[in-house]
Amino acid sequence: MKRAFWTYTFFIVVSFLVISLAIGWIAHRYTHYALEEKIRHDLETIVASSLGPLAQHDYEQIEESVLLWGQNDPTIVVLRVTRAGGPVLAEFRRDTDSGHVMHFERSVSVPWGSKTVFELKCDISEYETDVWNSIAIFFLLVGVVTSIFIYVLWMILQKMAIRPLQKEV
């Protein structure tokens, strides 16, 4: 009887852990996707705010905007505006030794101007750490809840089925 209990317990625990891992992986992918969308949106906002000054050849305004964006967003590692095949019009750079950097580029052409490339690199290591910490906490909670569930189920099973059957025999 105890062997059957431990077999079922093992099966339930492994099942819950596999389900927890799957949920954790899905949460990580969803968060990563949401972060990509946020960074793309930021890049599009930077591009949109630079189109006017770019069309007017107001490079000082573009440089001010790039520096302001870079200083206000601590995740930005590199924000660069470059003429295609030409000089760098504006650049913000922050030192980082993170291995978790997302990189996006967007090219735009304005009338009577050449193509301009906007480049944005963001450090996502803080987000990665937060996601993995949340997954670890979730995994731990599932383990605790599963253990309590198994214990309560075993007590109920013993009280309602096993003990009455033992008394009958």
XYZ file of N, CA, C and O in Angstrom:
676
model
N 0.818 -1.201 0.000
C 0.000 0.000 0.000
C 0.856 1.258 0.000
O 0.554 2.210 -0.693
N 1.953 1.236 0.796
C 2.821 2.406 0.835
C 3.541 2.595 -0.489
O 3.792 3.720 -0.909
N 3.876 1.477 -1.123
C 4.566 1.583 -2.410
C 3.656 2.250 -3.443
O 4.103 3.089 -4.229
N 2.386 1.902 -3.446
C 1.434 2.523 -4.371
C 1.301 4.017 -4.074
O 1.241 4.834 -4.995
N 1.280 4.353 -2.783
C 1.195 5.764 -2.401
C 2.387 6.530 -2.960
O 2.229 7.601 -3.548
N 3.579 6.005 -2.791
C 4.785 6.709 -3.252
C 4.847 6.758 -4.780
O 5.333 7.741 -5.356
N 4.333 5.741 -5.432
C 4.289 5.753 -6.898
C 3.358 6.849 -7.393
O 3.718 7.633 -8.281
N 2.168 6.926 -6.810
C 1.227 7.979 -7.199
C 1.760 9.355 -6.836
O 1.612 10.309 -7.601
N 2.375 9.463 -5.678
C 2.948 10.738 -5.249
C 4.017 11.193 -6.236
O 4.039 12.354 -6.654
N 4.888 10.287 -6.603
C 5.944 10.618 -7.557
C 5.341 11.075 -8.886
O 5.765 12.090 -9.463
N 4.333 10.354 -9.373
C 3.686 10.707 -10.629
C 3.048 12.095 -10.550
O 3.194 12.914 -11.464
N 2.361 12.377 -9.470
C 1.698 13.685 -9.302
C 2.734 14.805 -9.220
O 2.596 15.847 -9.866
N 3.783 14.600 -8.431
C 4.808 15.633 -8.283
C 5.488 15.907 -9.627
O 5.656 17.059 -10.031
N 5.868 14.870 -10.331
C 6.519 15.053 -11.630
C 5.573 15.746 -12.610
O 5.988 16.650 -13.352
N 4.308 15.371 -12.606
C 3.334 16.005 -13.496
C 3.212 17.498 -13.205
O 3.243 18.325 -14.129
N 3.081 17.832 -11.928
C 2.972 19.243 -11.572
C 4.254 20.009 -11.908
O 4.195 21.160 -12.350
N 5.405 19.413 -11.723
C 6.651 20.093 -12.041
C 6.795 20.309 -13.549
O 7.248 21.365 -13.988
N 6.395 19.326 -14.345
C 6.449 19.481 -15.797
C 5.492 20.585 -16.241
O 5.847 21.438 -17.071
N 4.312 20.599 -15.678
C 3.351 21.656 -15.998
C 3.897 23.013 -15.572
O 3.783 24.003 -16.304
N 4.531 23.072 -14.409
C 5.123 24.323 -13.937
C 6.227 24.804 -14.865
O 6.327 25.998 -15.165
N 7.067 23.895 -15.310
C 8.127 24.267 -16.246
C 7.545 24.802 -17.555
O 8.046 25.786 -18.111
N 6.498 24.155 -18.039
C 5.864 24.619 -19.272
C 5.275 26.017 -19.086
O 5.454 26.893 -19.941
N 4.609 26.242 -17.977
C 4.045 27.568 -17.699
C 5.159 28.597 -17.557
O 5.054 29.721 -18.052
N 6.246 28.227 -16.893
C 7.384 29.132 -16.750
C 7.996 29.497 -18.090
O 8.325 30.659 -18.342
N 8.143 28.513 -18.968
C 8.697 28.779 -20.288
C 7.784 29.703 -21.093
O 8.251 30.634 -21.748
N 6.468 29.459 -21.011
C 5.506 30.305 -21.713
C 5.568 31.734 -21.165
O 5.560 32.702 -21.933
N 5.659 31.869 -19.847
C 5.751 33.200 -19.236
C 7.018 33.915 -19.692
O 6.995 35.117 -19.991
N 8.121 33.187 -19.777
C 9.377 33.792 -20.231
C 9.260 34.259 -21.676
O 9.679 35.368 -22.018
N 8.702 33.427 -22.542
C 8.556 33.800 -23.953
C 7.621 34.999 -24.109
O 7.880 35.897 -24.901
N 6.521 34.999 -23.360
C 5.574 36.110 -23.447
C 6.227 37.407 -22.984
O 6.076 38.449 -23.623
N 6.963 37.362 -21.890
C 7.641 38.550 -21.375
C 8.689 39.036 -22.369
O 8.831 40.238 -22.600
N 9.422 38.111 -22.960
C 10.438 38.466 -23.954
C 9.783 39.144 -25.161
O 10.284 40.161 -25.669
N 8.671 38.599 -25.612
C 7.947 39.184 -26.740
C 7.440 40.583 -26.389
O 7.558 41.518 -27.193
N 6.865 40.748 -25.191
C 6.360 42.051 -24.758
C 7.493 43.070 -24.665
O 7.328 44.239 -25.030
N 8.645 42.624 -24.214
C 9.809 43.508 -24.120
C 10.286 43.922 -25.518
O 10.622 45.092 -25.737
N 10.304 42.985 -26.452
C 10.654 43.321 -27.837
C 9.699 44.369 -28.402
O 10.142 45.321 -29.054
N 8.416 44.193 -28.148
C 7.423 45.145 -28.647
C 7.618 46.527 -28.020
O 7.476 47.545 -28.700
N 7.954 46.569 -26.743
C 8.199 47.854 -26.070
C 9.397 48.565 -26.691
O 9.357 49.772 -26.971
N 10.472 47.825 -26.933
C 11.676 48.432 -27.502
C 11.412 48.879 -28.946
O 11.843 49.962 -29.350
N 10.678 48.080 -29.712
C 10.319 48.494 -31.081
C 9.477 49.773 -31.048
O 9.675 50.676 -31.861
N 8.536 49.831 -30.109
C 7.692 51.022 -29.975
C 8.541 52.235 -29.605
O 8.336 53.332 -30.149
N 9.489 52.067 -28.693
C 10.393 53.170 -28.330
C 11.178 53.648 -29.543
O 11.319 54.860 -29.758
N 11.678 52.710 -30.339
C 12.438 53.079 -31.531
C 11.543 53.829 -32.521
O 11.960 54.844 -33.096
N 10.321 53.359 -32.707
C 9.395 54.050 -33.607
C 9.082 55.456 -33.106
O 8.954 56.391 -33.897
N 8.968 55.624 -31.797
C 8.721 56.942 -31.223
C 9.918 57.864 -31.454
O 9.748 59.039 -31.793
N 11.106 57.331 -31.281
C 12.324 58.117 -31.527
C 12.385 58.536 -32.992
O 12.683 59.689 -33.309
N 12.099 57.612 -33.888
C 12.122 57.912 -35.325
C 11.089 58.986 -35.648
O 11.388 59.969 -36.340
N 9.867 58.813 -35.132
C 8.794 59.771 -35.429
C 9.136 61.169 -34.919
O 8.865 62.166 -35.596
N 9.748 61.241 -33.736
C 10.086 62.558 -33.190
C 11.271 63.193 -33.902
O 11.495 64.393 -33.786
N 12.022 62.411 -34.664
C 13.197 62.931 -35.377
C 12.931 63.259 -36.830
O 13.790 63.859 -37.489
N 11.777 62.884 -37.367
C 11.511 63.095 -38.788
C 11.476 64.579 -39.150
O 12.023 64.985 -40.174
N 10.834 65.382 -38.329
C 10.761 66.828 -38.595
C 12.145 67.466 -38.622
O 12.521 68.105 -39.621
N 12.912 67.336 -37.529
C 14.264 67.903 -37.546
C 15.145 67.319 -38.657
O 15.979 68.024 -39.215
N 14.938 66.043 -38.987
C 15.734 65.418 -40.045
C 15.424 66.054 -41.393
O 16.334 66.336 -42.185
N 14.147 66.310 -41.664
C 13.746 66.935 -42.927
C 14.260 68.369 -43.013
O 14.550 68.869 -44.104
N 14.390 69.036 -41.872
C 14.875 70.417 -41.843
C 16.386 70.501 -41.664
O 16.927 71.598 -41.507
N 17.036 69.367 -41.642
C 18.495 69.284 -41.436
C 18.915 69.928 -40.114
O 19.981 70.521 -40.017
N 18.067 69.800 -39.108
C 18.365 70.343 -37.777
C 19.014 69.231 -36.950
O 18.395 68.604 -36.102
N 20.287 69.007 -37.177
C 20.995 67.899 -36.552
C 21.257 68.136 -35.071
O 21.404 67.179 -34.310
N 21.306 69.393 -34.664
C 21.474 69.694 -33.236
C 20.257 69.221 -32.450
O 20.391 68.686 -31.349
N 19.070 69.412 -33.006
C 17.832 68.952 -32.349
C 17.815 67.430 -32.250
O 17.419 66.862 -31.239
N 18.270 66.763 -33.301
C 18.332 65.301 -33.292
C 19.312 64.841 -32.217
O 19.017 63.923 -31.448
N 20.459 65.491 -32.124
C 21.452 65.112 -31.123
C 20.924 65.332 -29.707
O 21.093 64.478 -28.835
N 20.234 66.448 -29.487
C 19.622 66.699 -28.174
C 18.615 65.617 -27.815
O 18.591 65.114 -26.693
N 17.777 65.262 -28.785
C 16.748 64.233 -28.551
C 17.386 62.882 -28.217
O 16.946 62.192 -27.294
N 18.411 62.520 -28.969
C 19.078 61.233 -28.752
C 19.709 61.194 -27.366
O 19.562 60.211 -26.626
N 20.394 62.257 -26.983
C 21.026 62.300 -25.653
C 19.982 62.262 -24.544
O 20.159 61.576 -23.537
N 18.886 62.979 -24.734
C 17.819 62.999 -23.726
C 17.182 61.622 -23.567
O 16.975 61.150 -22.447
N 16.892 60.963 -24.701
C 16.316 59.616 -24.647
C 17.259 58.656 -23.920
O 16.844 57.880 -23.066
N 18.527 58.716 -24.291
C 19.509 57.815 -23.695
C 19.676 58.027 -22.207
O 19.784 57.079 -21.432
N 19.681 59.282 -21.777
C 19.865 59.575 -20.352
C 18.620 59.221 -19.535
O 18.732 58.841 -18.373
N 17.445 59.338 -20.129
C 16.204 59.080 -19.392
C 15.822 57.605 -19.316
O 15.003 57.232 -18.483
N 16.350 56.789 -20.187
C 16.023 55.361 -20.179
C 17.275 54.565 -19.808
O 18.189 54.441 -20.609
N 17.321 54.017 -18.582
C 18.537 53.326 -18.132
C 18.825 52.015 -18.866
O 19.915 51.473 -18.743
N 17.861 51.523 -19.637
C 18.108 50.274 -20.362
C 18.823 50.507 -21.688
O 19.346 49.563 -22.267
N 18.832 51.749 -22.175
C 19.464 52.025 -23.469
C 20.972 51.944 -23.335
O 21.578 52.608 -22.499
N 21.573 51.101 -24.175
C 23.024 50.946 -24.212
C 23.595 51.775 -25.361
O 24.582 52.480 -25.198
N 22.954 51.687 -26.525
C 23.378 52.465 -27.691
C 22.134 53.004 -28.388
O 21.182 52.266 -28.621
N 22.174 54.290 -28.687
C 21.159 54.920 -29.526
C 21.932 55.778 -30.522
O 22.617 56.720 -30.142
N 21.852 55.392 -31.801
C 22.675 56.034 -32.821
C 21.820 56.379 -34.031
O 20.998 55.579 -34.470
N 22.054 57.580 -34.562
C 21.411 58.008 -35.798
C 22.528 58.254 -36.805
O 23.430 59.058 -36.558
N 22.463 57.540 -37.937
C 23.539 57.577 -38.923
C 22.973 57.781 -40.319
O 21.947 57.185 -40.663
N 23.642 58.599 -41.103
C 23.320 58.665 -42.535
C 23.817 57.380 -43.156
O 24.913 56.913 -42.832
N 23.025 56.793 -44.033
C 23.419 55.536 -44.671
C 24.733 55.736 -45.421
O 24.824 56.564 -46.316
N 25.731 54.979 -45.004
C 27.032 55.066 -45.642
C 27.765 56.359 -45.332
O 28.746 56.692 -45.978
N 27.283 57.091 -44.351
C 27.889 58.383 -44.048
C 28.180 58.560 -42.580
O 28.344 57.587 -41.841
N 28.216 59.827 -42.155
C 28.616 60.118 -40.777
C 27.522 59.810 -39.758
O 26.344 59.702 -40.088
N 27.955 59.703 -38.510
C 27.033 59.545 -37.388
C 26.481 60.929 -37.063
O 27.232 61.870 -36.803
N 25.158 61.066 -37.101
C 24.523 62.357 -36.821
C 24.390 62.591 -35.325
O 24.537 63.715 -34.843
N 24.089 61.536 -34.583
C 23.945 61.639 -33.125
C 24.153 60.256 -32.530
O 23.799 59.245 -33.144
N 24.713 60.239 -31.327
C 24.954 58.952 -30.685
C 24.958 59.107 -29.175
O 25.515 60.054 -28.640
N 24.296 58.150 -28.519
C 24.372 58.004 -27.067
C 24.894 56.602 -26.820
O 24.444 55.650 -27.437
N 25.847 56.500 -25.905
C 26.438 55.195 -25.603
C 26.625 55.093 -24.085
O 27.083 56.016 -23.450
N 26.261 53.914 -23.559
C 26.447 53.618 -22.139
C 27.208 52.310 -22.046
O 26.882 51.354 -22.750
N 28.204 52.251 -21.181
C 28.984 51.025 -21.019
C 28.154 49.970 -20.304
O 27.439 50.264 -19.349
N 28.247 48.763 -20.795
C 27.591 47.629 -20.154
C 28.396 46.369 -20.449
O 29.034 46.258 -21.482
N 28.350 45.458 -19.505
C 29.003 44.169 -19.723
C 27.965 43.051 -19.699
O 28.273 41.909 -19.451
N 26.743 43.431 -19.990
C 25.650 42.467 -20.011
C 25.672 41.658 -21.298
O 25.977 42.169 -22.367
N 25.316 40.409 -21.177
C 25.199 39.554 -22.349
C 23.795 39.548 -22.923
O 23.530 38.928 -23.944
N 22.869 40.253 -22.255
C 21.467 40.277 -22.675
C 21.146 41.647 -23.270
O 20.640 42.527 -22.585
N 21.448 41.805 -24.548
C 21.202 43.073 -25.229
C 20.335 42.801 -26.458
O 20.631 41.908 -27.248
N 19.254 43.574 -26.581
C 18.403 43.491 -27.780
C 18.811 44.614 -28.717
O 19.031 45.743 -28.285
N 18.866 44.289 -30.001
C 19.337 45.233 -30.997
C 18.279 45.387 -32.086
O 17.828 44.395 -32.664
N 17.897 46.645 -32.362
C 16.926 46.930 -33.414
C 17.432 48.078 -34.278
O 18.089 48.991 -33.776
N 17.112 48.033 -35.558
C 17.450 49.105 -36.489
C 16.217 49.468 -37.289
O 15.365 48.612 -37.553
N 16.178 50.729 -37.674
C 15.070 51.215 -38.518
C 15.647 52.215 -39.495
O 16.328 53.158 -39.094
N 15.404 52.013 -40.772
C 15.860 52.939 -41.812
C 14.692 53.783 -42.279
O 13.580 53.277 -42.467
N 14.940 55.073 -42.478
C 13.914 55.976 -42.988
C 14.528 56.849 -44.067
O 15.724 57.125 -44.061
N 13.685 57.276 -44.985
C 14.102 58.227 -46.017
C 13.172 59.415 -45.945
O 11.956 59.252 -45.845
N 13.747 60.602 -45.967
C 12.938 61.814 -45.975
C 13.079 62.452 -47.348
O 14.083 62.260 -48.035
N 12.063 63.222 -47.773
C 12.172 63.877 -49.087
C 13.411 64.777 -49.143
O 13.744 65.446 -48.171
N 14.079 64.760 -50.230
C 15.286 65.553 -50.490
C 16.401 65.228 -49.507
O 17.222 66.064 -49.157
N 16.419 64.022 -49.044
C 17.479 63.609 -48.134
C 17.855 62.173 -48.392
O 17.165 61.441 -49.097
N 18.949 61.773 -47.827
C 19.368 60.391 -48.013
C 18.775 59.522 -46.907
O 18.154 60.012 -45.970
N 19.002 58.240 -47.031
C 18.478 57.293 -46.047
C 19.192 57.492 -44.710
O 20.399 57.707 -44.658
N 18.438 57.420 -43.631
C 18.974 57.562 -42.276
C 18.653 56.301 -41.497
O 17.543 55.779 -41.571
N 19.635 55.816 -40.742
C 19.481 54.586 -39.972
C 19.450 54.930 -38.482
O 20.344 55.610 -37.974
N 18.412 54.462 -37.809
C 18.283 54.600 -36.363
C 18.597 53.239 -35.753
O 17.994 52.240 -36.126
N 19.505 53.217 -34.806
C 19.929 51.970 -34.170
C 19.697 52.093 -32.666
O 20.086 53.087 -32.053
N 19.062 51.077 -32.080
C 18.775 51.067 -30.649
C 19.178 49.720 -30.072
O 18.736 48.676 -30.559
N 20.015 49.754 -29.048
C 20.400 48.548 -28.309
C 20.013 48.768 -26.856
O 20.358 49.791 -26.264
N 19.310 47.792 -26.295
C 18.848 47.894 -24.903
C 19.334 46.704 -24.095
O 19.318 45.565 -24.563
N 19.725 46.980 -22.864
C 20.155 45.957 -21.916
C 18.913 45.400 -21.228
O 18.193 46.132 -20.544
N 18.665 44.118 -21.412
C 17.466 43.504 -20.839
C 17.807 42.549 -19.700
O 16.955 41.766 -19.274
N 19.016 42.623 -19.179
C 19.431 41.676 -18.140
C 18.580 41.814 -16.877
O 18.277 40.818 -16.224
N 18.172 43.035 -16.534
C 17.329 43.222 -15.347
C 15.977 42.532 -15.526
O 15.465 41.893 -14.615
N 15.405 42.646 -16.724
C 14.137 41.975 -17.014
C 14.300 40.460 -16.975
O 13.438 39.756 -16.444
N 15.394 39.970 -17.541
C 15.656 38.526 -17.540
C 15.743 38.005 -16.106
O 15.167 36.966 -15.785
N 16.459 38.722 -15.252
C 16.596 38.314 -13.857
C 15.242 38.292 -13.164
O 14.912 37.342 -12.453
N 14.433 39.337 -13.394
C 13.104 39.394 -12.780
C 12.220 38.238 -13.240
O 11.510 37.633 -12.435
N 12.263 37.932 -14.516
C 11.437 36.837 -15.040
C 11.864 35.511 -14.436
O 11.018 34.722 -13.993
N 13.166 35.239 -14.400
C 13.630 33.958 -13.857
C 13.360 33.863 -12.358
O 13.044 32.777 -11.852
N 13.446 34.979 -11.632
C 13.095 34.964 -10.207
C 11.613 34.652 -10.022
O 11.238 33.881 -9.132
N 10.776 35.243 -10.850
C 9.336 34.968 -10.769
C 9.036 33.507 -11.088
O 8.208 32.875 -10.425
N 9.724 32.961 -12.078
C 9.521 31.553 -12.430
C 9.965 30.655 -11.280
O 9.290 29.672 -10.953
N 11.086 30.981 -10.641
C 11.570 30.178 -9.512
C 10.580 30.216 -8.351
O 10.296 29.179 -7.731
N 10.030 31.384 -8.057
C 9.037 31.498 -6.981
C 7.783 30.696 -7.338
O 7.233 29.973 -6.490
N 7.347 30.802 -8.577
C 6.191 30.035 -9.030
C 6.438 28.537 -8.893
O 5.591 27.790 -8.404
N 7.611 28.098 -9.306
C 7.997 26.694 -9.229
C 7.973 26.217 -7.777
O 7.460 25.143 -7.465
N 8.506 27.019 -6.870
C 8.516 26.679 -5.448
C 7.099 26.612 -4.892
O 6.760 25.670 -4.155
N 6.268 27.578 -5.245
C 4.882 27.573 -4.765
C 4.119 26.346 -5.274
O 3.350 25.745 -4.525
N 4.340 25.991 -6.520
C 3.672 24.800 -7.056
C 4.132 23.563 -6.294
O 3.322 22.685 -5.974
N 5.414 23.478 -5.975
C 5.914 22.343 -5.199
C 5.272 22.254 -3.828
O 4.868 21.175 -3.378
N 5.155 23.394 -3.148
C 4.545 23.415 -1.811
C 3.058 23.060 -1.892
O 2.564 22.225 -1.116
N 2.352 23.665 -2.832
C 0.921 23.382 -2.978
C 0.699 21.922 -3.356
O -0.221 21.271 -2.835
N 1.537 21.384 -4.213
C 1.418 19.982 -4.591
C 1.646 19.076 -3.386
O 0.901 18.113 -3.180
N 2.637 19.386 -2.586
C 2.908 18.579 -1.389
C 1.733 18.606 -0.422
O 1.334 17.570 0.121
N 1.190 19.792 -0.197
C 0.024 19.910 0.700
C -1.159 19.154 0.117
O -1.867 18.433 0.846
N -1.384 19.275 -1.184
C -2.474 18.575 -1.850
C -2.339 17.063 -1.678
O -3.300 16.365 -1.344
N -1.147 16.547 -1.884
C -0.916 15.105 -1.755
C -1.144 14.657 -0.314
O -1.786 13.623 -0.066
N -0.646 15.425 0.647
C -0.807 15.060 2.064
C -2.291 15.032 2.447
O -2.760 14.066 3.074
N -3.028 16.080 2.080
C -4.458 16.144 2.418
C -5.214 15.011 1.722
O -6.068 14.351 2.337
N -4.900 14.763 0.471
C -5.555 13.681 -0.254
C -5.275 12.328 0.392
O -6.177 11.498 0.537
N -4.042 12.114 0.816
C -3.675 10.858 1.478
C -4.421 10.699 2.802
O -4.916 9.618 3.118
N -4.537 11.766 3.574
C -5.259 11.709 4.848
C -6.740 11.393 4.626
O -7.332 10.583 5.342
N -7.329 12.037 3.650
C -8.740 11.787 3.345
C -8.930 10.355 2.869
O -9.866 9.664 3.307
N -8.055 9.886 2.010
C -8.142 8.526 1.503
C -8.005 7.507 2.635
O -8.763 6.528 2.692
N -7.065 7.742 3.538
C -6.892 6.821 4.663
C -8.117 6.816 5.566
O -8.586 5.755 5.974
N -8.633 7.998 5.875
C -9.750 8.099 6.812
C -11.039 7.528 6.219
O -11.807 6.871 6.926
N -11.278 7.769 4.949
C -12.557 7.368 4.370
C -12.537 5.992 3.703
O -13.583 5.374 3.558
N -11.372 5.516 3.283
C -11.364 4.258 2.543
C -10.496 3.188 3.191
O -10.940 2.059 3.390
N -9.276 3.509 3.521
C -8.332 2.471 3.977
C -8.688 1.973 5.378
O -8.769 0.749 5.607
N -8.886 2.874 6.330
C -9.187 2.443 7.702
C -10.506 1.656 7.785
O -10.538 0.626 8.455
N -11.595 2.104 7.137
C -12.808 1.294 7.192
C -12.607 -0.102 6.590
O -13.157 -1.076 7.095
N -11.824 -0.180 5.525
C -11.568 -1.489 4.934
C -10.721 -2.356 5.866
O -10.935 -3.590 5.948
N -9.758 -1.762 6.554
C -8.927 -2.528 7.494
C -9.769 -3.031 8.665
O -9.522 -4.127 9.167
N -10.745 -2.245 9.106
C -11.603 -2.668 10.212
C -12.498 -3.833 9.769
O -12.848 -4.698 10.566
N -12.892 -3.852 8.522
C -13.745 -4.910 7.992
C -12.997 -6.231 7.943
O -13.583 -7.286 8.103
N -11.692 -6.143 7.654
C -10.901 -7.368 7.500
C -10.507 -7.810 8.837
O -10.649 -8.619 9.552
